[in-house]
PDB file of C-alpha atoms in Angstrom:
ATOM      1  CA  SER G 556      -8.707  -3.612  11.475  1.00 53.00           C
ATOM      2  CA  VAL G 557      -6.583  -5.974   9.460  1.00 69.00           C
ATOM      3  CA  LEU G 558      -3.107  -4.996  10.937  1.00 80.00           C
ATOM      4  CA  PRO G 559      -1.837  -5.848  14.360  1.00 85.00           C
ATOM      5  CA  ALA G 560      -2.142  -3.179  16.855  1.00 89.00           C
ATOM      6  CA  VAL G 561       1.552  -2.526  17.058  1.00 91.00           C
ATOM      7  CA  ALA G 562       1.622  -2.042  13.161  1.00 91.00           C
ATOM      8  CA  GLU G 563      -1.322   0.389  13.372  1.00 91.00           C
ATOM      9  CA  GLU G 564       0.432   2.374  16.186  1.00 94.00           C
ATOM     10  CA  LEU G 565       3.599   2.575  14.347  1.00 95.00           C
ATOM     11  CA  LEU G 566       1.874   3.846  11.292  1.00 94.00           C
ATOM     12  CA  ARG G 567       0.177   6.528  13.348  1.00 95.00           C
ATOM     13  CA  GLU G 568       3.568   7.645  14.909  1.00 96.00           C
ATOM     14  CA  ILE G 569       4.971   7.891  11.260  1.00 96.00           C
ATOM     15  CA  LYS G 570       1.964   9.901  10.172  1.00 95.00           C
ATOM     16  CA  LYS G 571       2.340  12.177  13.287  1.00 96.00           C
ATOM     17  CA  ALA G 572       6.093  12.653  12.890  1.00 95.00           C
ATOM     18  CA  PHE G 573       5.772  13.287   9.168  1.00 93.00           C
ATOM     19  CA  GLN G 574       3.098  15.976   9.747  1.00 94.00           C
ATOM     20  CA  GLU G 575       5.354  17.707  12.321  1.00 95.00           C
ATOM     21  CA  SER G 576       8.710  17.577  10.597  1.00 94.00           C
ATOM     22  CA  SER G 577       8.204  16.310   6.983  1.00 92.00           C
ATOM     23  CA  HIS G 578      10.492  13.270   7.701  1.00 90.00           C
ATOM     24  CA  VAL G 579      10.526   9.901   9.515  1.00 91.00           C
ATOM     25  CA  PRO G 580      12.889   9.776  12.299  1.00 94.00           C
ATOM     26  CA  ASP G 581      15.290   6.844  12.317  1.00 95.00           C
ATOM     27  CA  HIS G 582      13.730   5.009  15.343  1.00 96.00           C
ATOM     28  CA  LEU G 583      10.393   4.856  13.414  1.00 96.00           C
ATOM     29  CA  LEU G 584      12.265   3.590  10.431  1.00 95.00           C
ATOM     30  CA  LEU G 585      13.855   0.861  12.479  1.00 96.00           C
ATOM     31  CA  GLY G 586      10.537  -0.011  13.868  1.00 95.00           C
ATOM     32  CA  LEU G 587       9.191  -0.200  10.325  1.00 95.00           C
ATOM     33  CA  LYS G 588      12.000  -2.650   9.403  1.00 94.00           C
ATOM     34  CA  PHE G 589      11.351  -4.657  12.627  1.00 93.00           C
ATOM     35  CA  ILE G 590       7.663  -5.080  11.996  1.00 92.00           C
ATOM     36  CA  PHE G 591       7.550  -5.417   8.258  1.00 91.00           C
ATOM     37  CA  GLY G 592      10.761  -7.037   7.527  1.00 90.00           C
ATOM     38  CA  PRO G 593      12.183  -7.008   3.990  1.00 90.00           C
ATOM     39  CA  SER G 594       8.993  -5.086   2.620  1.00 91.00           C
ATOM     40  CA  ALA G 595       9.961  -1.919   4.538  1.00 94.00           C
ATOM     41  CA  VAL G 596      12.846  -0.513   2.374  1.00 95.00           C
ATOM     42  CA  PRO G 597      11.224  -1.325  -1.098  1.00 95.00           C
ATOM     43  CA  ALA G 598       8.002   0.196   0.265  1.00 96.00           C
ATOM     44  CA  LEU G 599       9.751   3.334   1.276  1.00 95.00           C
ATOM     45  CA  ASP G 600      11.415   3.476  -2.181  1.00 96.00           C
ATOM     46  CA  LEU G 601       7.980   3.237  -3.907  1.00 96.00           C
ATOM     47  CA  VAL G 602       6.684   6.075  -1.644  1.00 96.00           C
ATOM     48  CA  ASP G 603       9.814   8.147  -2.598  1.00 94.00           C
ATOM     49  CA  GLN G 604       9.083   7.604  -6.251  1.00 95.00           C
ATOM     50  CA  ARG G 605       5.414   8.546  -5.722  1.00 96.00           C
ATOM     51  CA  SER G 606       4.356   5.282  -7.132  1.00 97.00           C
ATOM     52  CA  VAL G 607       1.017   5.077  -5.314  1.00 97.00           C
ATOM     53  CA  THR G 608      -2.191   6.483  -6.734  1.00 97.00           C
ATOM     54  CA  ARG G 609      -5.541   6.656  -5.016  1.00 96.00           C
ATOM     55  CA  VAL G 610      -8.263   5.890  -7.555  1.00 96.00           C
ATOM     56  CA  THR G 611     -11.642   7.239  -6.486  1.00 95.00           C
ATOM     57  CA  ALA G 612     -14.987   6.921  -8.313  1.00 95.00           C
ATOM     58  CA  PRO G 613     -18.067   9.241  -7.623  1.00 96.00           C
ATOM     59  CA  SER G 614     -19.727   6.570  -5.412  1.00 94.00           C
ATOM     60  CA  GLY G 615     -16.836   6.797  -2.984  1.00 92.00           C
ATOM     61  CA  ARG G 616     -15.363   3.425  -4.020  1.00 91.00           C
ATOM     62  CA  THR G 617     -11.586   3.616  -3.700  1.00 92.00           C
ATOM     63  CA  LEU G 618      -8.760   1.550  -4.630  1.00 93.00           C
ATOM     64  CA  TYR G 619      -5.005   2.075  -4.893  1.00 95.00           C
ATOM     65  CA  GLN G 620      -2.656   1.339  -7.881  1.00 96.00           C
ATOM     66  CA  VAL G 621       0.961   0.979  -7.203  1.00 96.00           C
ATOM     67  CA  LEU G 622       3.523   1.125  -9.938  1.00 95.00           C
ATOM     68  CA  GLY G 623       5.920  -1.679  -8.897  1.00 90.00           C
ATOM     69  CA  SER G 624       9.657  -1.547  -9.365  1.00 85.00           C
ATOM     70  CA  SER G 625       9.343  -3.997 -12.320  1.00 87.00           C
ATOM     71  CA  GLY G 626       7.019  -1.286 -14.149  1.00 91.00           C
ATOM     72  CA  LYS G 627       3.895  -3.473 -13.541  1.00 93.00           C
ATOM     73  CA  LEU G 628       0.838  -1.719 -12.083  1.00 93.00           C
ATOM     74  CA  TYR G 629      -0.653  -3.619  -9.014  1.00 94.00           C
ATOM     75  CA  THR G 630      -4.061  -2.979  -7.554  1.00 93.00           C
ATOM     76  CA  CYS G 631      -4.300  -2.736  -3.855  1.00 92.00           C
ATOM     77  CA  TYR G 632      -7.210  -2.582  -1.484  1.00 86.00           C
ATOM     78  CA  SER G 633      -6.290  -1.232   1.924  1.00 74.00           C
ATOM     79  CA  SER G 634      -9.864  -1.781   3.157  1.00 77.00           C
ATOM     80  CA  CYS G 635      -9.482  -5.584   2.907  1.00 80.00           C
ATOM     81  CA  HIS G 636      -5.696  -5.749   3.008  1.00 83.00           C
ATOM     82  CA  PHE G 637      -5.215  -7.316  -0.584  1.00 89.00           C
ATOM     83  CA  CYS G 638      -2.766  -6.817  -3.465  1.00 92.00           C
ATOM     84  CA  THR G 639      -2.703  -8.468  -6.891  1.00 91.00           C
ATOM     85  CA  CYS G 640       1.114  -9.014  -6.850  1.00 92.00           C
ATOM     86  CA  PRO G 641       2.520 -12.475  -6.800  1.00 91.00           C
ATOM     87  CA  ALA G 642       4.541 -11.715  -3.656  1.00 89.00           C
ATOM     88  CA  PHE G 643       1.309 -11.091  -1.610  1.00 90.00           C
ATOM     89  CA  GLU G 644      -0.230 -14.463  -2.964  1.00 89.00           C
ATOM     90  CA  PHE G 645       2.949 -16.407  -2.005  1.00 89.00           C
ATOM     91  CA  SER G 646       4.490 -14.732   1.022  1.00 85.00           C
ATOM     92  CA  VAL G 647       1.382 -13.391   2.776  1.00 83.00           C
ATOM     93  CA  LEU G 648      -1.485 -15.820   1.594  1.00 84.00           C
ATOM     94  CA  GLN G 649       0.319 -19.127   1.070  1.00 84.00           C
ATOM     95  CA  LYS G 650       3.214 -19.019   3.417  1.00 83.00           C
ATOM     96  CA  SER G 651       2.132 -16.462   5.952  1.00 79.00           C
ATOM     97  CA  GLU G 652       5.739 -15.146   6.108  1.00 79.00           C
ATOM     98  CA  SER G 653       4.871 -11.587   5.911  1.00 81.00           C
ATOM     99  CA  LEU G 654       2.153  -9.320   7.186  1.00 82.00           C
ATOM    100  CA  LEU G 655       1.888  -7.692   3.701  1.00 88.00           C
ATOM    101  CA  CYS G 656       3.637  -7.089   0.499  1.00 91.00           C
ATOM    102  CA  LYS G 657       5.685  -3.957  -0.239  1.00 93.00           C
ATOM    103  CA  HIS G 658       2.860  -2.469  -2.324  1.00 94.00           C
ATOM    104  CA  ILE G 659       0.247  -2.475   0.492  1.00 94.00           C
ATOM    105  CA  LEU G 660       2.972  -1.118   2.850  1.00 94.00           C
ATOM    106  CA  ALA G 661       3.591   1.607   0.324  1.00 96.00           C
ATOM    107  CA  VAL G 662      -0.166   2.458   0.383  1.00 95.00           C
ATOM    108  CA  TYR G 663      -0.170   2.663   4.090  1.00 94.00           C
ATOM    109  CA  LEU G 664       2.983   4.772   4.189  1.00 96.00           C
ATOM    110  CA  SER G 665       1.865   7.088   1.433  1.00 96.00           C
ATOM    111  CA  GLN G 666      -1.469   7.777   3.252  1.00 93.00           C
ATOM    112  CA  ALA G 667       0.564   8.567   6.384  1.00 93.00           C
ATOM    113  CA  MET G 668       2.988  10.709   4.539  1.00 94.00           C
ATOM    114  CA  GLY G 669       0.303  12.416   2.242  1.00 92.00           C
ATOM    115  CA  ALA G 670       2.217  11.147  -0.789  1.00 94.00           C
ATOM    116  CA  CYS G 671      -0.575   9.482  -2.666  1.00 95.00           C
ATOM    117  CA  GLN G 672      -1.257  10.574  -6.280  1.00 96.00           C
ATOM    118  CA  GLU G 673      -4.878  11.225  -6.778  1.00 96.00           C
ATOM    119  CA  LEU G 674      -7.018  10.052  -9.721  1.00 96.00           C
ATOM    120  CA  ALA G 675     -10.798  10.602 -10.192  1.00 97.00           C
ATOM    121  CA  VAL G 676     -12.517   8.105 -12.497  1.00 97.00           C
ATOM    122  CA  SER G 677     -15.998   7.324 -13.596  1.00 96.00           C
ATOM    123  CA  GLU G 678     -17.729   4.225 -12.152  1.00 95.00           C
ATOM    124  CA  GLU G 679     -17.425   2.613 -15.516  1.00 95.00           C
ATOM    125  CA  GLN G 680     -13.600   3.327 -15.574  1.00 94.00           C
ATOM    126  CA  LEU G 681     -13.335   1.818 -12.126  1.00 93.00           C
ATOM    127  CA  THR G 682     -15.174  -1.260 -13.079  1.00 91.00           C
ATOM    128  CA  ASN G 683     -12.920  -1.630 -16.087  1.00 91.00           C
ATOM    129  CA  ILE G 684      -9.787  -1.539 -13.773  1.00 88.00           C
ATOM    130  CA  LEU G 685     -11.412  -4.198 -11.507  1.00 86.00           C
ATOM    131  CA  LEU G 686     -12.342  -6.341 -14.626  1.00 87.00           C
ATOM    132  CA  ALA G 687      -8.939  -6.028 -16.068  1.00 82.00           C
ATOM    133  CA  GLU G 688      -7.327  -7.380 -12.824  1.00 69.00           C
ATOM    134  CA  GLU G 689      -9.624 -10.374 -12.971  1.00 64.00           C
ATOM    135  CA  GLU G 690      -8.589 -11.096 -16.624  1.00 65.00           C
ATOM    136  CA  ASP G 691      -4.859 -10.891 -15.554  1.00 63.00           C
ATOM    137  CA  GLU G 692      -5.552 -13.380 -12.772  1.00 54.00           C
ATOM    138  CA  GLY G 693      -7.621 -15.869 -14.970  1.00 49.00           C
TER     139      GLY G 693
END
């Protein structure tokens, strides 16, 4: 796994609580803020706005797209803990100030809360999404 055990456990607790009562209790929200810091509240906002889409191809390859608060679409890979946003590159990779950006946290939270939009695409469409990301970065 790519997250510390305490973060994994917190996400499991959030999933369990949400399945039982359709909401996240305050003590888990505080835990979220404690572990993920300034990413927590914006990530919850993204989940509330249903900004996370799980994109799946027939081969089973999956990625997530998150519509950021700026209106830009970011591609996230929860399997390898990566996001295409500038905050991920700066705060997570360069500075090691954060475990993750708000977009990846929104992916994890939307998985836990069953709040992902679903989009099935062809292999070619998935490849085009991935190639478009490379062009944006280059």
